[in-house]
Structures are given as C-alpha cells and as structure tokens.
mmCIF file of C-alpha atoms in Angstrom:
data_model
loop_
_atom_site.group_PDB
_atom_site.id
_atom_site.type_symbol
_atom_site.label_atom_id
_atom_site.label_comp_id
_atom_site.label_asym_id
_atom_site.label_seq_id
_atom_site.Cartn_x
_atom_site.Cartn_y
_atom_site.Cartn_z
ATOM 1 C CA UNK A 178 115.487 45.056 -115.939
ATOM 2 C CA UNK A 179 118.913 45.692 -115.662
ATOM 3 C CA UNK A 180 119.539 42.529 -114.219
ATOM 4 C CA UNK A 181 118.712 40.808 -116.871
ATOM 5 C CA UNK A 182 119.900 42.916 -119.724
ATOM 6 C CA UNK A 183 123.604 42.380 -118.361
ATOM 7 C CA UNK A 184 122.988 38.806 -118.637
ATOM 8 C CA UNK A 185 121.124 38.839 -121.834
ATOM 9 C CA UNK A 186 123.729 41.262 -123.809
ATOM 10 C CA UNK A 187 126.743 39.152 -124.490
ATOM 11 C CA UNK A 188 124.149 37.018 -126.501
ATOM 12 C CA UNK A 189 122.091 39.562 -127.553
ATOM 13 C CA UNK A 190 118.587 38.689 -126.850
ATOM 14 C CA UNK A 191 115.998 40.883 -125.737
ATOM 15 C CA UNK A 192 115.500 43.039 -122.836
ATOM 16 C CA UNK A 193 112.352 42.558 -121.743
ATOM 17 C CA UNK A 194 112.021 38.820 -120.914
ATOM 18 C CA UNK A 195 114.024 35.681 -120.880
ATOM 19 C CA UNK A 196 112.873 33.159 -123.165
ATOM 20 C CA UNK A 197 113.704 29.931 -122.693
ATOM 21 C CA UNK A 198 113.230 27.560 -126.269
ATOM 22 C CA UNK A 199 115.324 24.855 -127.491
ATOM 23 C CA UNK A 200 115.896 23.986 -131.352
ATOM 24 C CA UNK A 201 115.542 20.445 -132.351
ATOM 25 C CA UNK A 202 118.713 19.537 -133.334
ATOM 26 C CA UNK A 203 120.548 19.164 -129.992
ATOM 27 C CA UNK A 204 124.057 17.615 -129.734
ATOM 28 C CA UNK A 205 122.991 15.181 -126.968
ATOM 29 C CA UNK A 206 119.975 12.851 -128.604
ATOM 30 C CA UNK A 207 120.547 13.765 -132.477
ATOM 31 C CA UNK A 208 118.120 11.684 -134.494
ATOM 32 C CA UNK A 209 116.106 9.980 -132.330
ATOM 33 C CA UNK A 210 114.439 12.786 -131.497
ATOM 34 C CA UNK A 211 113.444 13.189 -134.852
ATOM 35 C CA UNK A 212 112.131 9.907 -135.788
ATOM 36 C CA UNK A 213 109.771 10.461 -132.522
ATOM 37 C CA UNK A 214 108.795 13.221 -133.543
ATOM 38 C CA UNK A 215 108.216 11.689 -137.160
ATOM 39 C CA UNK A 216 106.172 9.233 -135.357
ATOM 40 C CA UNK A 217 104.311 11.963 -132.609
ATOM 41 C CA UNK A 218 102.835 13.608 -136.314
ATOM 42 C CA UNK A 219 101.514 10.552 -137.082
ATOM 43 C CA UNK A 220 99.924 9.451 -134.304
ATOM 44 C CA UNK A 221 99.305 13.142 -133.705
ATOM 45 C CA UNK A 222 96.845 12.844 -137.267
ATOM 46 C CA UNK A 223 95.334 9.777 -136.631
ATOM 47 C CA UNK A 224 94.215 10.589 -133.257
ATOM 48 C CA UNK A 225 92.593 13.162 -134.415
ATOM 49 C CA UNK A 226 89.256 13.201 -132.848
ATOM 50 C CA UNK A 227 86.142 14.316 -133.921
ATOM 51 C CA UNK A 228 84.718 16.379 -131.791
ATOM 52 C CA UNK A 229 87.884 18.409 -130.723
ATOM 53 C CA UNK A 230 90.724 18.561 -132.676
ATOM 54 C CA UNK A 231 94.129 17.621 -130.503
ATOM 55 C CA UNK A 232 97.273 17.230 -130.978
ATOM 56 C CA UNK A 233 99.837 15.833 -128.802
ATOM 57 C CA UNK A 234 101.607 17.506 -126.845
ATOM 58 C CA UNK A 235 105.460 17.145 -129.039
ATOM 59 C CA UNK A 236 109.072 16.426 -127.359
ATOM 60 C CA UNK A 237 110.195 19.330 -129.179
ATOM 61 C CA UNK A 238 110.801 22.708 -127.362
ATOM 62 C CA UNK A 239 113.559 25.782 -128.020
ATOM 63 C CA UNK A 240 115.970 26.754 -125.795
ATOM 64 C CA UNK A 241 117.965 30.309 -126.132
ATOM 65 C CA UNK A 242 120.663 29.576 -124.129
ATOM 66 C CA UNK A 243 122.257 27.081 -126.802
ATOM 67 C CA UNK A 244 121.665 29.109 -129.620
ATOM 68 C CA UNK A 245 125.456 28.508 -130.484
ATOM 69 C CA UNK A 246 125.356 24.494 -131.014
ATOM 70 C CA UNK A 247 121.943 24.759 -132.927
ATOM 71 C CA UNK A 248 120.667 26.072 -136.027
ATOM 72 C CA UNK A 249 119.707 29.412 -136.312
ATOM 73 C CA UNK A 250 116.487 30.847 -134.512
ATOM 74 C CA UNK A 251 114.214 31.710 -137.139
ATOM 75 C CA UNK A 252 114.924 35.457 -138.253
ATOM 76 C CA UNK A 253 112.262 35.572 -140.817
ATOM 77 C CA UNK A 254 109.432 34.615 -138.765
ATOM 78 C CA UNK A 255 106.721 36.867 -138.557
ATOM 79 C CA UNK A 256 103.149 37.384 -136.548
ATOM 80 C CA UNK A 257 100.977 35.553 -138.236
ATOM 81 C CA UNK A 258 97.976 33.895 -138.409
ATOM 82 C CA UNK A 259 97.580 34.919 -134.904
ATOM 83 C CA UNK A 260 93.626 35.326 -135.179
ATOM 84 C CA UNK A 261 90.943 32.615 -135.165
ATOM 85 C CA UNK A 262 90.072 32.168 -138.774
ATOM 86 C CA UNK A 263 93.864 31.237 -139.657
ATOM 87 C CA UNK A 264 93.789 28.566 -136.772
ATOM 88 C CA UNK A 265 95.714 30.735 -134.440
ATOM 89 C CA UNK A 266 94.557 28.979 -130.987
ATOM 90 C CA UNK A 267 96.301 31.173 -128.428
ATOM 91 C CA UNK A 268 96.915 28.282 -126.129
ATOM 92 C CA UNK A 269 98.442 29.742 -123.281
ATOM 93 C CA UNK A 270 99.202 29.288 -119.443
ATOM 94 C CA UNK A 271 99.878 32.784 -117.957
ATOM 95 C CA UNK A 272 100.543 32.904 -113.811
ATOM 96 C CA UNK A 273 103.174 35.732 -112.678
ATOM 97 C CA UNK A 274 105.995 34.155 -113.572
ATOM 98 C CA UNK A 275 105.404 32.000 -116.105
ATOM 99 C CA UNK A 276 104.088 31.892 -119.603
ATOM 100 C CA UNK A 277 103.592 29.037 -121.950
ATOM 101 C CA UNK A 278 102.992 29.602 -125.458
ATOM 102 C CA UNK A 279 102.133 27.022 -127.711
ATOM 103 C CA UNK A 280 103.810 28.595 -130.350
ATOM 104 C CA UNK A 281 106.848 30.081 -131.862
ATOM 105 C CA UNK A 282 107.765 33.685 -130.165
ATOM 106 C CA UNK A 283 111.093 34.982 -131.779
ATOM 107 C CA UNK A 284 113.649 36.108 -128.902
ATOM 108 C CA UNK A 285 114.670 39.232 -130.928
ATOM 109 C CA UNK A 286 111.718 40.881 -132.576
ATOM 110 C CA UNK A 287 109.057 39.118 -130.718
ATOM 111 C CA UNK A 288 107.413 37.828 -133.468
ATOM 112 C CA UNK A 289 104.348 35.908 -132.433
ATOM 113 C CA UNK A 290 103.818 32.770 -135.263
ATOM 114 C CA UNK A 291 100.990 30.460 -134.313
ATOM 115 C CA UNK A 292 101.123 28.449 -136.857
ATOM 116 C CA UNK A 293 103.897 26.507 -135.456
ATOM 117 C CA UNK A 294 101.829 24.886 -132.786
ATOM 118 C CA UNK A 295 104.486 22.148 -132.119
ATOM 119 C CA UNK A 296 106.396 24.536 -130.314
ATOM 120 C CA UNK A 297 106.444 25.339 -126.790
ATOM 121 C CA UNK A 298 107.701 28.703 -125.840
ATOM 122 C CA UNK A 299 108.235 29.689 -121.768
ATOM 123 C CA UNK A 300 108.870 33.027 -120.950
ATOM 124 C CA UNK A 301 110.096 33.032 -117.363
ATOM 125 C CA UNK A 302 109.302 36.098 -114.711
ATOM 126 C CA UNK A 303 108.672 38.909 -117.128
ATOM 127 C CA UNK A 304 108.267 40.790 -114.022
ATOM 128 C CA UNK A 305 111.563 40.256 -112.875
ATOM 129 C CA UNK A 306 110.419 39.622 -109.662
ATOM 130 C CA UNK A 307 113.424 37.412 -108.760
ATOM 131 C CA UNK A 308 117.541 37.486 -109.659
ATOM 132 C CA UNK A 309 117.716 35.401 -112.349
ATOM 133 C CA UNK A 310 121.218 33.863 -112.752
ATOM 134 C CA UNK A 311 122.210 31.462 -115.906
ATOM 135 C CA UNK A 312 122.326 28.401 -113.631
ATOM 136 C CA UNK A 313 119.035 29.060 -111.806
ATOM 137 C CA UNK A 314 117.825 29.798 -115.889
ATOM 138 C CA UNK A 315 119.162 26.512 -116.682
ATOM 139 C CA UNK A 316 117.510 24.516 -113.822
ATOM 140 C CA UNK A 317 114.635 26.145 -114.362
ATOM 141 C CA UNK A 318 114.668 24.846 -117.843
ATOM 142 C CA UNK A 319 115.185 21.686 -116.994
ATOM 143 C CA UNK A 320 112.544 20.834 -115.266
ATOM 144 C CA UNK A 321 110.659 22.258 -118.074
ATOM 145 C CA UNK A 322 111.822 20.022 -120.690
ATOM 146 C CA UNK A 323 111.615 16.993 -118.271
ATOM 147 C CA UNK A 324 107.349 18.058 -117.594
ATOM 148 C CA UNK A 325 106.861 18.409 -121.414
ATOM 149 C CA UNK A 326 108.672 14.744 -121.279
ATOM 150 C CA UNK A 327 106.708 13.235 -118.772
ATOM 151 C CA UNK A 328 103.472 14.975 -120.871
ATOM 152 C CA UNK A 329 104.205 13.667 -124.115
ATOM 153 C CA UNK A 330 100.897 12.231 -125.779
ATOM 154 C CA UNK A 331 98.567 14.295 -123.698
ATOM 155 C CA UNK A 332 96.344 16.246 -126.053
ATOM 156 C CA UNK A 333 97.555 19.720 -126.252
ATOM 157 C CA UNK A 334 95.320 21.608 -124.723
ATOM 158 C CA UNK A 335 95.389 24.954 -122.203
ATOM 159 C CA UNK A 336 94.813 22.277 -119.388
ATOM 160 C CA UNK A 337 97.801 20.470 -119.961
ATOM 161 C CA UNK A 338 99.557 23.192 -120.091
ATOM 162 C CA UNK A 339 98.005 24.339 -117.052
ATOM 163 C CA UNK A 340 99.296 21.654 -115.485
ATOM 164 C CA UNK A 341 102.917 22.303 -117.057
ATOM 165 C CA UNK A 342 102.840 25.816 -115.833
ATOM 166 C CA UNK A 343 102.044 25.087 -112.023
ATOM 167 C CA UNK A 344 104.313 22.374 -112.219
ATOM 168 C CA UNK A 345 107.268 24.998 -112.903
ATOM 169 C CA UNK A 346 105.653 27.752 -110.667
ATOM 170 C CA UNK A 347 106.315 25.228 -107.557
ATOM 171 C CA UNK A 348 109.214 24.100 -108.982
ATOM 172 C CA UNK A 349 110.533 27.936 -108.941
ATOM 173 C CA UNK A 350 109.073 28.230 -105.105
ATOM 174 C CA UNK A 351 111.432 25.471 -104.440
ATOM 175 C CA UNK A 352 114.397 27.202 -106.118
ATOM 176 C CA UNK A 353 113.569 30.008 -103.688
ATOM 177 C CA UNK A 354 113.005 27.998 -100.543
ATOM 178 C CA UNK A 355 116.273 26.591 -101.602
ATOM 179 C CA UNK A 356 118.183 29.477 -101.527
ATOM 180 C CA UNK A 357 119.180 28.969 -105.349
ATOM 181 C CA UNK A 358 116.966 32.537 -106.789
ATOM 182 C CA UNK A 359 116.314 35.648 -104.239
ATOM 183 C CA UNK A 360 114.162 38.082 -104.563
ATOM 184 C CA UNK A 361 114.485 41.176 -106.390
ATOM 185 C CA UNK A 362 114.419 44.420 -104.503
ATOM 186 C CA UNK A 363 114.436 46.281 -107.537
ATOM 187 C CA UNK A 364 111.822 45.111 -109.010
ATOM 188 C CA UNK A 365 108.609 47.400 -109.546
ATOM 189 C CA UNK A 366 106.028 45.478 -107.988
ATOM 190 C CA UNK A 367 107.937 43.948 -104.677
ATOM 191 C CA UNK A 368 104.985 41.615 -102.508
ATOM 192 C CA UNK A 369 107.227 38.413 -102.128
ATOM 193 C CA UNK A 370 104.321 36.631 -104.161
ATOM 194 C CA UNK A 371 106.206 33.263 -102.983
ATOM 195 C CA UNK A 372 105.949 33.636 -99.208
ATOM 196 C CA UNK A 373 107.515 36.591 -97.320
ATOM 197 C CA UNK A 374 111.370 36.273 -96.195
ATOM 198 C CA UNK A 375 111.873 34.825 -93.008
ATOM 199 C CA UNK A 376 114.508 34.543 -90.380
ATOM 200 C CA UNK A 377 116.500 30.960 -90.211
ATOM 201 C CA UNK A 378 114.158 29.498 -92.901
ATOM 202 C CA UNK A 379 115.834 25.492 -93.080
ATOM 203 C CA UNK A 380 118.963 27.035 -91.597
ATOM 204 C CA UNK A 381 120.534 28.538 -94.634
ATOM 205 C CA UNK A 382 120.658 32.149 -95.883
ATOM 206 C CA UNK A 383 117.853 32.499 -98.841
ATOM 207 C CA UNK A 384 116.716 35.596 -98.623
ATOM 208 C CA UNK A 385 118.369 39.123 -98.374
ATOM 209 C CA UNK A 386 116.334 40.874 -95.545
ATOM 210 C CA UNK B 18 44.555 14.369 -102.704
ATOM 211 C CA UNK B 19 45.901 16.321 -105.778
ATOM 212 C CA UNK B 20 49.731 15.383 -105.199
ATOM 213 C CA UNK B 21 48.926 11.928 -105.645
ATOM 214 C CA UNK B 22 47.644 12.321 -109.166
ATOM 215 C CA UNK B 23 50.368 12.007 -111.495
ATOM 216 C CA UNK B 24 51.261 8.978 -109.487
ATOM 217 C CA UNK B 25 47.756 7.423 -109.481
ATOM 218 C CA UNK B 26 47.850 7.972 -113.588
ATOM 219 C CA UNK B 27 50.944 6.066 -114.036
ATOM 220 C CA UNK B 28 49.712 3.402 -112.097
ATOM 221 C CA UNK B 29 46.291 3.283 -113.858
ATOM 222 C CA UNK B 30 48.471 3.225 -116.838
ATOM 223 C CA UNK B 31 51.149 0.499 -115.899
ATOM 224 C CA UNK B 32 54.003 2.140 -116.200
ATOM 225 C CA UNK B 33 56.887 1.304 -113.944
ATOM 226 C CA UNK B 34 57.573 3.998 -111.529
ATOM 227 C CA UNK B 35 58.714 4.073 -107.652
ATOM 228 C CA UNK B 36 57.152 6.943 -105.649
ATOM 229 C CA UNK B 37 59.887 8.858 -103.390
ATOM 230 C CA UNK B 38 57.600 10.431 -101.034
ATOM 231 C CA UNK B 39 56.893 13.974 -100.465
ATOM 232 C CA UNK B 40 59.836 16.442 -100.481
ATOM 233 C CA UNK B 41 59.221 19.655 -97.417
ATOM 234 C CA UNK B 42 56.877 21.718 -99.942
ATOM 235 C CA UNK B 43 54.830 19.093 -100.563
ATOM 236 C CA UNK B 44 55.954 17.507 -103.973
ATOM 237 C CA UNK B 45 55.448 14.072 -104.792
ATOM 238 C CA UNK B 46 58.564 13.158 -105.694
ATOM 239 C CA UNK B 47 59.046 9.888 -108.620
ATOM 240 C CA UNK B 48 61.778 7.628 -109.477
ATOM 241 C CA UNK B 49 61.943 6.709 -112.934
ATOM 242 C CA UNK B 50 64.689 4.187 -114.883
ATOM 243 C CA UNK B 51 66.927 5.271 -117.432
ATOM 244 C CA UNK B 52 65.053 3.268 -119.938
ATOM 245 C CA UNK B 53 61.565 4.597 -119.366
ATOM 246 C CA UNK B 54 62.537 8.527 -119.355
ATOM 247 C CA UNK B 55 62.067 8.501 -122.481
ATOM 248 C CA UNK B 56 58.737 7.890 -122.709
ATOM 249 C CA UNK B 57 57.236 8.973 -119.610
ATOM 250 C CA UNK B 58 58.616 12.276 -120.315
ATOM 251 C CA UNK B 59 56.674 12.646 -123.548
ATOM 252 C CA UNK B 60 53.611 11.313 -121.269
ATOM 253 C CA UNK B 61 53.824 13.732 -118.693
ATOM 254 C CA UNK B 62 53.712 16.845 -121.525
ATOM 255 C CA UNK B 63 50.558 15.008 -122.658
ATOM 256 C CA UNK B 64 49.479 15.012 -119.346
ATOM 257 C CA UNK B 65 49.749 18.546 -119.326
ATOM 258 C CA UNK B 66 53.054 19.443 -117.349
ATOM 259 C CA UNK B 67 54.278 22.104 -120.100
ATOM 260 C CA UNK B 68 57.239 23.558 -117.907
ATOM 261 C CA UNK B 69 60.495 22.047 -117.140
ATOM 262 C CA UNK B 70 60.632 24.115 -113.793
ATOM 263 C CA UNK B 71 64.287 23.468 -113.510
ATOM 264 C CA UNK B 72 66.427 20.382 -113.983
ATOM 265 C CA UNK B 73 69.705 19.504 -112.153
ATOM 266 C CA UNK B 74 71.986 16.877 -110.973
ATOM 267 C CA UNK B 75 74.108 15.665 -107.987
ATOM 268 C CA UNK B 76 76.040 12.932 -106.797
ATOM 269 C CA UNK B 77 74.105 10.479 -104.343
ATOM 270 C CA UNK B 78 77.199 8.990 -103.386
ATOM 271 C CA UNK B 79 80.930 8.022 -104.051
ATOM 272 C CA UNK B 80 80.379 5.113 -105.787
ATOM 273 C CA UNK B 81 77.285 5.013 -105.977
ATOM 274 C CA UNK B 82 74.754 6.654 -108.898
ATOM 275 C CA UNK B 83 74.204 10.269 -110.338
ATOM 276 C CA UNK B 84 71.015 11.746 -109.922
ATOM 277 C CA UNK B 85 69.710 13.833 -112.363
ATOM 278 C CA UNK B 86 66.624 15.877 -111.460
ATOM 279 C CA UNK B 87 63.338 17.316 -113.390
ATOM 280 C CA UNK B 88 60.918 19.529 -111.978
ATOM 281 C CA UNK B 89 57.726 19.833 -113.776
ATOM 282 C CA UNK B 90 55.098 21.898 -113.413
ATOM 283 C CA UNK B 91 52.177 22.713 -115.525
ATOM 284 C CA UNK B 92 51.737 26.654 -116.856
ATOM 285 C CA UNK B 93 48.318 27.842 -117.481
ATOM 286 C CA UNK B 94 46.266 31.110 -117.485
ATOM 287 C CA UNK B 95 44.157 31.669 -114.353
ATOM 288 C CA UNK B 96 45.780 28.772 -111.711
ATOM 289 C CA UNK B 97 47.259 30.043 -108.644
ATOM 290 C CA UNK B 98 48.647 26.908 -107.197
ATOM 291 C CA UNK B 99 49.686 24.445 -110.256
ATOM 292 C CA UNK B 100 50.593 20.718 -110.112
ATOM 293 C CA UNK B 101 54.318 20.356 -109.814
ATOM 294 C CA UNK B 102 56.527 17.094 -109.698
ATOM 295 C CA UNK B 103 59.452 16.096 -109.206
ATOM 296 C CA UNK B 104 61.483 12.987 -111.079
ATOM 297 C CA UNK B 105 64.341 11.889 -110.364
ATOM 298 C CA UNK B 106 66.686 9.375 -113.156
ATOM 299 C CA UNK B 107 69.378 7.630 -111.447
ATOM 300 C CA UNK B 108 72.077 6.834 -113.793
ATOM 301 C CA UNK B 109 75.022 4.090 -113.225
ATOM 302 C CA UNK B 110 78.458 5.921 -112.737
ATOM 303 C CA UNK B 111 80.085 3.836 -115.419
ATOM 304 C CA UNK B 112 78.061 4.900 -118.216
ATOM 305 C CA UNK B 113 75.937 7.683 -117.197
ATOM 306 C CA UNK B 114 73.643 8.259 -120.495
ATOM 307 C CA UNK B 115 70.555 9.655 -119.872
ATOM 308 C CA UNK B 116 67.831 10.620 -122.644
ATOM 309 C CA UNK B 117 67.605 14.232 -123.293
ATOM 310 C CA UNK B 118 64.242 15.779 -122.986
ATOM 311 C CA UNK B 119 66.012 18.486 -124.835
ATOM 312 C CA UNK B 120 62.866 18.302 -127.477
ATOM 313 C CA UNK B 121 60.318 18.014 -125.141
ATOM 314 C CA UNK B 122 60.825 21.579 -123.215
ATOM 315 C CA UNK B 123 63.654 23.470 -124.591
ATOM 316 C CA UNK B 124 64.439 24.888 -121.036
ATOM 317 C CA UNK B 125 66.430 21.752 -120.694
ATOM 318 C CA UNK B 126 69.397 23.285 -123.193
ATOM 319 C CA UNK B 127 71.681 25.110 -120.827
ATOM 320 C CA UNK B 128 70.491 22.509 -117.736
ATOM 321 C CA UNK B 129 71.440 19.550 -119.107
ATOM 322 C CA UNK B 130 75.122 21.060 -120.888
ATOM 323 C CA UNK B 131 75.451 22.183 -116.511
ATOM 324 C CA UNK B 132 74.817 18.624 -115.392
ATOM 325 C CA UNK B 133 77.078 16.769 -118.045
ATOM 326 C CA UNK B 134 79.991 19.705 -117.292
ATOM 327 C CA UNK B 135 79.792 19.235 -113.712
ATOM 328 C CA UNK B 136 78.685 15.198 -113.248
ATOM 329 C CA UNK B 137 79.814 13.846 -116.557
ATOM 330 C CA UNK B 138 75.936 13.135 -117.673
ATOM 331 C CA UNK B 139 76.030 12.598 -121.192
ATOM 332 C CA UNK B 140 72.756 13.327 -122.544
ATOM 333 C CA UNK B 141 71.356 11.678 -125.597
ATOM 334 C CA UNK B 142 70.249 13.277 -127.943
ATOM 335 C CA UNK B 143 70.905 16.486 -126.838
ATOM 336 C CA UNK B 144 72.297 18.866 -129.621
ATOM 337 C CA UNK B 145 75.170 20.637 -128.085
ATOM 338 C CA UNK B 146 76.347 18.860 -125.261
ATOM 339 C CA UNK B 147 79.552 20.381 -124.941
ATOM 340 C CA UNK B 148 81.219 22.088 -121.467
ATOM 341 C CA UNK B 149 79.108 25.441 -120.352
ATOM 342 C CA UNK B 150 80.746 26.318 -117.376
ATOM 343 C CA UNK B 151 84.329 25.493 -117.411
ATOM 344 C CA UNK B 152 86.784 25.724 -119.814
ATOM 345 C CA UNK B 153 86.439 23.429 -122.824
ATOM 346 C CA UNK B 154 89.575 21.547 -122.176
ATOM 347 C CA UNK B 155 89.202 20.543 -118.912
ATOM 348 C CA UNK B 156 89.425 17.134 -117.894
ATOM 349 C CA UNK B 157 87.228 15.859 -115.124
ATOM 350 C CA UNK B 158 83.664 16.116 -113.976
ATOM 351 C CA UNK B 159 84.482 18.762 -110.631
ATOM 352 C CA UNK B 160 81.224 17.778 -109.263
ATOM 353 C CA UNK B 161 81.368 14.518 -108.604
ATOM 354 C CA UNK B 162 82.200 13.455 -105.298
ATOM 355 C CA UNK B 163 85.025 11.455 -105.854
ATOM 356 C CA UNK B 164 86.616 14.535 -108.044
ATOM 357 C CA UNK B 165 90.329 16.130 -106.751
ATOM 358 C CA UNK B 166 91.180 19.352 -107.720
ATOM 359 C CA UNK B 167 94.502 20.008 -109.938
ATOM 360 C CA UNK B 168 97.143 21.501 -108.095
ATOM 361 C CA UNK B 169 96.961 24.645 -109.967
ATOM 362 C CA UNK B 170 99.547 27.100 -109.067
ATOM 363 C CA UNK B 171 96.985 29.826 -109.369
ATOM 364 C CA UNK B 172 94.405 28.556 -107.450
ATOM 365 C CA UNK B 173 95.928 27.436 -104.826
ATOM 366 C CA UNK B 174 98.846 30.477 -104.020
ATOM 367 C CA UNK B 175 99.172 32.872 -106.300
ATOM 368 C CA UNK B 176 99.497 36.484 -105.268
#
C-alpha cells in the first residue's frame, strides 16, 4: 500500500489500486481511431445476433497514466445501472492480479458505470503482491492494449476476456522471470503465487531473497 | 429370446436398423440413422418403452462421428426385470443435427442441453438448447476429442 500511494500521489489517484485506462483521444493515432471505432458500432449493430447479443470487442481502452494529454476522466460518472434489469452485464475476468472490467470504473471515487460497455478497465495487482514501478506499469499496459488489438471483432464476452486476462497474467510472470517487477515483502498475503525465488534463476538478480 | 424382440419388430416392420450386438448386461444394442430417429423413436413409445433411461453422447473418434446414446426401457407396475434397449445415432462431425426426442420423454431436457454443451450436438427441435454446464460464452465443444484447452491463467497456475 504504501508503495503505491507514493507513486500514485503526485497524480492523485487512488490508493487502493492502480488502474490502468486510456481516453480516446490520444496524441499518437488522432482520428483514425475514431472513424474505426465509428465503423466497430456499426458492424458492432449489425452483427447483432439473435440468440446472444454481442458486441465487439472495441479498440478503445483508458489509460491513467496520460491523464495530462487527454480529456478529462469523467468526474460525474456515477454507479449505475449496475444490476441486470438496466443491462448491467458484469463482464469480468478476475485472477489475483488482474481484473478486467468491461466497463467504466472512475480512478477517484470508484464509480462503477456499466453502461459504458465499450470500455475496458484493468485494475492491476490490487493485492500489491509485487513492486510496481511506472515503467513496469507502462509495459504492463502495453501489452494490454496490444491483446485488446489483436482481439478486436471478437464478441465481447467473459471468454474473451478470459483469454485477455491470462494473456497479461503470463505476460506479468515474464516481467518477473525477467527481473523487471520483484516481489513484495510487504505485502499481506506473501506465497510467491508466480513461482518461489530461486538462486541464479537465468543468471541475473530477480528476486530479493 | 426376449432381447431380440425390439429387433425382430423392426424387422417385421421394415424399418432400417443395424443391430450392434449385446453390450456386458445383456442389452441389445441398435444403430439407427439420423433420418429415421425421428420416427422410430415415436415407434418405440408405441411399442411401449415409456422411459428414456438415460441419454448421452461421446466421441467415437477424432475425425470420425459423434455418438449420441438412448437408453430405453419400459416402466410398468408389477415387472421385475423390464425390456431395456439401447440406440445409438451417429451423427457426421460437420453438421451434427440430431432430432430431439425432447417431446417424446421429457427426461431428454437437461440430457440433450449436456450432449450439445460438451459434443456440439445440436438438437432439433429441442426448446432450450442452450450451454448447461459451462459458462454461456464459451467457445468450443470440451468434449470432443480433438478439443484443446485455453491456456487459462487460472487453470493452469494460479495460487
């Protein structure tokens, strides 16, 4: 926890996890983004199919980190229509450390809106089983926006992102075997989920102990 | 001899069956096309075989067809040792479609939704076909012999 409050105060976000989202509007790939997208929605409505409604899985995501060269992150957004009647769909991957919400989950007051569904939110080691530093953040975000890349079109569903979450959980595993993330000794629940530390492991320190 | 009855009938009656043999307990077993389920189903509750015993499915081989199996037997007050048999409806693995004898004996309901989860059977006919055992998004008919697991973090290592 205090790890990642030191990091997370200059930018004031939260305490309790890091959120990784990007906004739409990112300097690199302005506005052809958005005609995709324009063009995802429609294909997205006239595929629907009848027997189970999907929806593509969209390029769009939300990063924290850049908060500063996007637009604002959405103060006004509340919880809402989180149950099933309103068409909240709780499509989730959960594993230890990390979450995938298809949906909009405010960094600051944690506000939970489902009805944005062409959002993907990834909350990374809410544990805090590992030291997170902002590079090892930012690689770890990477790969996340190049899986919901290589995804686009697949129907959103909680297999895909299934799929999406292992895909980071290994990816993460190889940050460790790599030396790039260690483990945390602080941290409340210590059983080296990712394989125990080991002596001369591909001959390069990795972890402390 | 008693097994051989149901078998004997269909003959008698011209209707295109192949006779598998007798399984260990002593069940004549049948093999009956995809075409003619349909109506040899509704001729064996005429016949008197009022129980879907139990139905299921497997995979005969990579490649090859999916199986999908009926048990029958016939309920009735007072008979110790009733007439059973067993039918078996192969089904191509492009295009398995088999009819449902969902109206026929309603103990199919939950059998047939198992077989099309785990094989990829798609019953016609059948009201709610839809995935009973595994979650509703999943992709895949796990199964099948020729089916590979995803390489889900949380099956595979997670603590």
């Amino acid at each position: 926890m205090a790890t990642t409050a030191t990091f997370l105060a200059p930018t004031g976000f939260s305490i309790h996890g890091w959120s990784a989202k990007t906004k739409v509007g990112r300097g690199r790939r302005p506005c052809s983004i958005k005609s995709q997208q324009q063009q995802q929605q429609l294909e997205k409505e006239q595929d629907q199919q009848p027997t189970q409604s999907q929806t593509s899985i969209p390029p769009q995501q939300q990063e924290k980190a850049r908060v500063q060269q996007q637009p604002s992150p959405q103060p006004m957004a509340k919880s809402k229509n989180m149950s099933r009647e309103y068409g909240g769909q709780w499509l989730s991957c959960c594993t230890r450390h990390v979450r995938i919400y298809a949906a909009y989950i405010d960094p600051v007051t944690h506000a939970f809106d489902q009805t944005q569904m062409d959002k993907l939110t990834l909350i990374l080691d809410p544990t805090d089983e590992f030291v997170w530093t902002p590079d090892a953040c930012q690689m770890v975000y990477a790969c996340f926006q190049e899986l919901v890349d290589h995804y686009e079109g697949a129907p959103l569903s909680e297999y895909t992102l299934r799929l999406i979450g292992s895909d980071v959980e290994h990816y993460i595993r190889k940050l460790l075997y790599d030396g790039e993330i260690k483990y945390n000794m602080n941290s409340r629940v210590l059983n080296f989920s990712m394989g125990k530390p080991r002596v001369k492991f591909n001959s390069s320190q990795i972890q402390n102990v | 001899m008693q097994q051989d009855r149901l078998s004997d009938w269909l003959v008698n009656h011209d209707l295109v069956h192949r006779s598998l043999g007798f399984d260990c307990r002593g069940i004549e077993t049948l093999q009956i096309k995809t075409e003619d389920w349909d109506s040899i189903a509704v001729i064996s509750y005429v016949y008197g075989y009022n129980y879907l015993r139990s139905q299921c499915a497997y995979d005969v081989a990579p490649g090859g067809f999916l199986a999908s199996v009926y048990h029958l037997t016939r309920i009735q007050y007072g008979i110790a040792k009733p007439e059973e048999v067993c039918i078996k409806v192969f089904a191509p693995r492009n295009n398995p479609r088999i009819p449902s004898v969902f109206w026929i004996w309603r103990s199919a309901d939950f059998q047939e939704r198992e077989s099309y989860d785990m094989l990829g059977i798609s019953y016609d006919n059948h009201p709610r076909l839809k995935r009973i055992l595994m979650p509703e998004s999943w992709i895949g008919w796990p199964l099948r012999k020729d089916y590979i697991t995803p390489n889900f973090y949380e099956i595979q290592d997670a603590h």
